[in-house]
Coordinates of C-alpha atoms in Angstrom, one line a residue:
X251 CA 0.0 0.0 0.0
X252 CA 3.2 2.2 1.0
X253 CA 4.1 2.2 -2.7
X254 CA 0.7 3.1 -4.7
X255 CA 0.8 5.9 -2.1
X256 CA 4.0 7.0 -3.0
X257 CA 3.1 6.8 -6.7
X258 CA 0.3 9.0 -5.9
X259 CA 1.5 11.3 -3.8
X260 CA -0.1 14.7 -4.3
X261 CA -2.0 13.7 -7.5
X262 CA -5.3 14.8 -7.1
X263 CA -6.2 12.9 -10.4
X264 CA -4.6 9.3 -8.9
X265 CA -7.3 9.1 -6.8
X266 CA -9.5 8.7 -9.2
X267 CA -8.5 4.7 -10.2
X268 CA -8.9 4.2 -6.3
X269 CA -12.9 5.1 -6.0
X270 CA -13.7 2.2 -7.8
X271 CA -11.9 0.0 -5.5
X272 CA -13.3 1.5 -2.8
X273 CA -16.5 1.1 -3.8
X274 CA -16.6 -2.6 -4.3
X275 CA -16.2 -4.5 -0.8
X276 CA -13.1 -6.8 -2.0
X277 CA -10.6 -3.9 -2.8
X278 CA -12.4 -1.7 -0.2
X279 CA -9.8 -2.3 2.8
X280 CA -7.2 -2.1 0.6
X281 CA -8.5 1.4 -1.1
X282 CA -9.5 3.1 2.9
X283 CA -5.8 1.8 3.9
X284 CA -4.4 3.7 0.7
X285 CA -6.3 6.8 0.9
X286 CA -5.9 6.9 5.3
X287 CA -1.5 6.8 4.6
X288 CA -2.1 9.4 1.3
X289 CA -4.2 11.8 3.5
X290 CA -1.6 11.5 6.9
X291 CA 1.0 13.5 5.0
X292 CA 1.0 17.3 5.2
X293 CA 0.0 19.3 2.4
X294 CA -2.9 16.6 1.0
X295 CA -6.4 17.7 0.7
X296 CA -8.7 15.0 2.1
X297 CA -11.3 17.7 2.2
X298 CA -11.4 18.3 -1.8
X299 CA -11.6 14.5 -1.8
X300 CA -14.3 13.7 0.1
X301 CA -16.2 16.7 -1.7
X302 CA -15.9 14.9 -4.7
X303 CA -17.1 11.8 -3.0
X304 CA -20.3 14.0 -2.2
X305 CA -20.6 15.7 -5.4
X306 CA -21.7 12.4 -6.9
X307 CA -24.9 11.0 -7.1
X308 CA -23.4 7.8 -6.8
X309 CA -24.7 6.8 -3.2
X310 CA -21.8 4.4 -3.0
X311 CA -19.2 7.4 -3.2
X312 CA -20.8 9.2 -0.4
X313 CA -21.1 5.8 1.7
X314 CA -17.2 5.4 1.0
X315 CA -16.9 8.9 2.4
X316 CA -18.5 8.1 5.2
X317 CA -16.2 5.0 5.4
X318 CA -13.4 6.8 5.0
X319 CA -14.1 9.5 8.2
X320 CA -15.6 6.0 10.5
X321 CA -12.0 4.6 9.6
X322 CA -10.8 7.7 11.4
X323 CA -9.2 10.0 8.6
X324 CA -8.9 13.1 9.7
X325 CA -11.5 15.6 7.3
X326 CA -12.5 19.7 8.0
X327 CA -15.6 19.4 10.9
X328 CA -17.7 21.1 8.5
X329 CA -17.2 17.8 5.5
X330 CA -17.8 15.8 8.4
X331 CA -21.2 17.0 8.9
X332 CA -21.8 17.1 5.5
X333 CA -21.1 13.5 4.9
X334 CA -23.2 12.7 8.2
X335 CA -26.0 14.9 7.0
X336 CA -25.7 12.9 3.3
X337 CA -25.6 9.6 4.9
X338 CA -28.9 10.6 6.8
X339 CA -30.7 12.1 4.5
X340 CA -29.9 8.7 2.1
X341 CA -31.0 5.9 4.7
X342 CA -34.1 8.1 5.5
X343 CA -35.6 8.5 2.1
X344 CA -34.7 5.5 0.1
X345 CA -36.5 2.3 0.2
X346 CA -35.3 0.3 4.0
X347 CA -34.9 -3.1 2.1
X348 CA -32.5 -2.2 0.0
X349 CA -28.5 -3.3 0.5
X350 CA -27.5 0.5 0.2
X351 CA -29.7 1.7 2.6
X352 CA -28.4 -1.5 5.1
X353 CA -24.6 -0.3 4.4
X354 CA -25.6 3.6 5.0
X355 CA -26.9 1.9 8.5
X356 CA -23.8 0.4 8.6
X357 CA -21.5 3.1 8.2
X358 CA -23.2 5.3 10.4
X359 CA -23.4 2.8 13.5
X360 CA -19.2 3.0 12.5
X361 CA -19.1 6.8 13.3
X362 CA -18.0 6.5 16.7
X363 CA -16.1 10.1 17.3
X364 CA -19.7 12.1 16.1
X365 CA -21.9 12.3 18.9
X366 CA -24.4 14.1 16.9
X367 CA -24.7 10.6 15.2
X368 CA -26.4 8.3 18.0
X369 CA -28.4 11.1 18.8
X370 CA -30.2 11.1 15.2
X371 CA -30.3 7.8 15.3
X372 CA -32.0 8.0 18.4
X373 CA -34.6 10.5 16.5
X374 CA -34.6 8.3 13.6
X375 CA -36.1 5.0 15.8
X376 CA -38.8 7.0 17.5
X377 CA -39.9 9.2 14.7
X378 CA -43.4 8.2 13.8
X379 CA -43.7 9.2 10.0
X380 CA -40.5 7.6 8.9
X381 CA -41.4 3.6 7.2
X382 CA -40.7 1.2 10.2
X383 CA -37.9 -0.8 8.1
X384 CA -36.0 2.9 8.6
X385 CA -37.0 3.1 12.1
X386 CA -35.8 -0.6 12.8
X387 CA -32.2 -0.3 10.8
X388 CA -31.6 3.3 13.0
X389 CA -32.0 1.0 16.5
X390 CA -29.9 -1.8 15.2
X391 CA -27.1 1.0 14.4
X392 CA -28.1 2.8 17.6
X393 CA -27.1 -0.7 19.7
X394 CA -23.8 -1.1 17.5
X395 CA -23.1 2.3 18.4
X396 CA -24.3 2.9 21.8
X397 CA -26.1 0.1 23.3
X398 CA -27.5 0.8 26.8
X399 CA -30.5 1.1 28.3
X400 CA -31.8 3.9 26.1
X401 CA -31.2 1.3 23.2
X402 CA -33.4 -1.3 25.5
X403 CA -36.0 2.0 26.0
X404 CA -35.9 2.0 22.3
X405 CA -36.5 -1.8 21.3
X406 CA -39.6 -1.5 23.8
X407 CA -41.4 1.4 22.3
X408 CA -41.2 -0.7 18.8
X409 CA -41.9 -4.1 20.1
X410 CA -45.7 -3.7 21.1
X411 CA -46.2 -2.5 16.9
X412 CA -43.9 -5.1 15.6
X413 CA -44.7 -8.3 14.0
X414 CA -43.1 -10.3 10.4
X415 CA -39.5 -9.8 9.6
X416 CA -39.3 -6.8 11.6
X417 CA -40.2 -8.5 14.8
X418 CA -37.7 -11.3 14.2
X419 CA -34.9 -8.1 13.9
X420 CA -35.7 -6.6 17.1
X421 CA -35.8 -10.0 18.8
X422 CA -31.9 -10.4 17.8
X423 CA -31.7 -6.9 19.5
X424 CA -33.7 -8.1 22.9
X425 CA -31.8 -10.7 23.2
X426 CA -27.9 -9.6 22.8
X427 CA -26.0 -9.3 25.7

């Protein structure tokens, strides 16, 4: 990884062979890894990368930029919240069933140095007017990211409603340790 960093280094335009990879979930260790040693060095731009990430409408750019901050690179606060704000915005208004929507769930239960994220989550599982698949994917990434008894508050107020698939995903939730 050392090496294609070094082949890269300050090429704006050598990133763009490495989105790709990133993208796709064999190469996408490999690509974070790359991208994490490429930003460490003074003088890079992570920021202008991760804005390109967002510019797309690619939702699997934006989920690698969230990716990218959950694996702790270092972006501007104000990317940060712009990726968060993405990622919410996507797993909120796209259908609950699909893989995408599962992976933004994903990457946000990752985003452990954002405290604004368990707190939307939070929002997320109790808000009434979002579909219940939504609702159910925001508690499980609220317990990966928080657990606790307001996760356990959380499961209760959806139990009494739930029933079919969504009833057997909360009852993995009850019944973790």
């Amino acid at each position: 990884a050392l090496s294609r960093v070094y082949a890269m280094w300050g090429r704006f335009g050598a990133f763009v062979p490495w989105v790709p990879r990133g993208l796709r979930g064999p190469g996408r260790a490999f690509a974070l890894f790359t991208i994490a040693l490429w930003a460490e060095r003074p003088g890079h731009d992570i920021g202008a990368v991760v804005d390109r990430l967002l510019s797309s409408s690619d939702p699997r750019r934006f989920l690698f930029a969230g990716r990218l901050i959950a694996e702790g690179v270092s972006v501007p606060e104000n990317i940060a919240i712009r990726v968060i704000d993405r990622l919410f915005a996507f797993v909120r208004n796209t259908n609950g069933n699909s893989g995408l929507s599962q992976e933004g769930f994903e990457v946000l239960s990752a985003l452990f140095d954002y405290p604004t994220v368990p707190a939307r989550l939070d929002a997320l599982t109790s808000d009434t007017k979002v579909r219940w698949s939504c609702r159910v994917s925001a508690l499980e990434a609220f317990e990966r990211l928080r657990g606790g008894k307001r996760a356990q508050l959380l499961l209760a107020a959806l139990l009494p409603s739930a029933y079919g698939k969504a009833l057997h995903r909360l009852a993995r939730l009850a019944v973790r340790p």
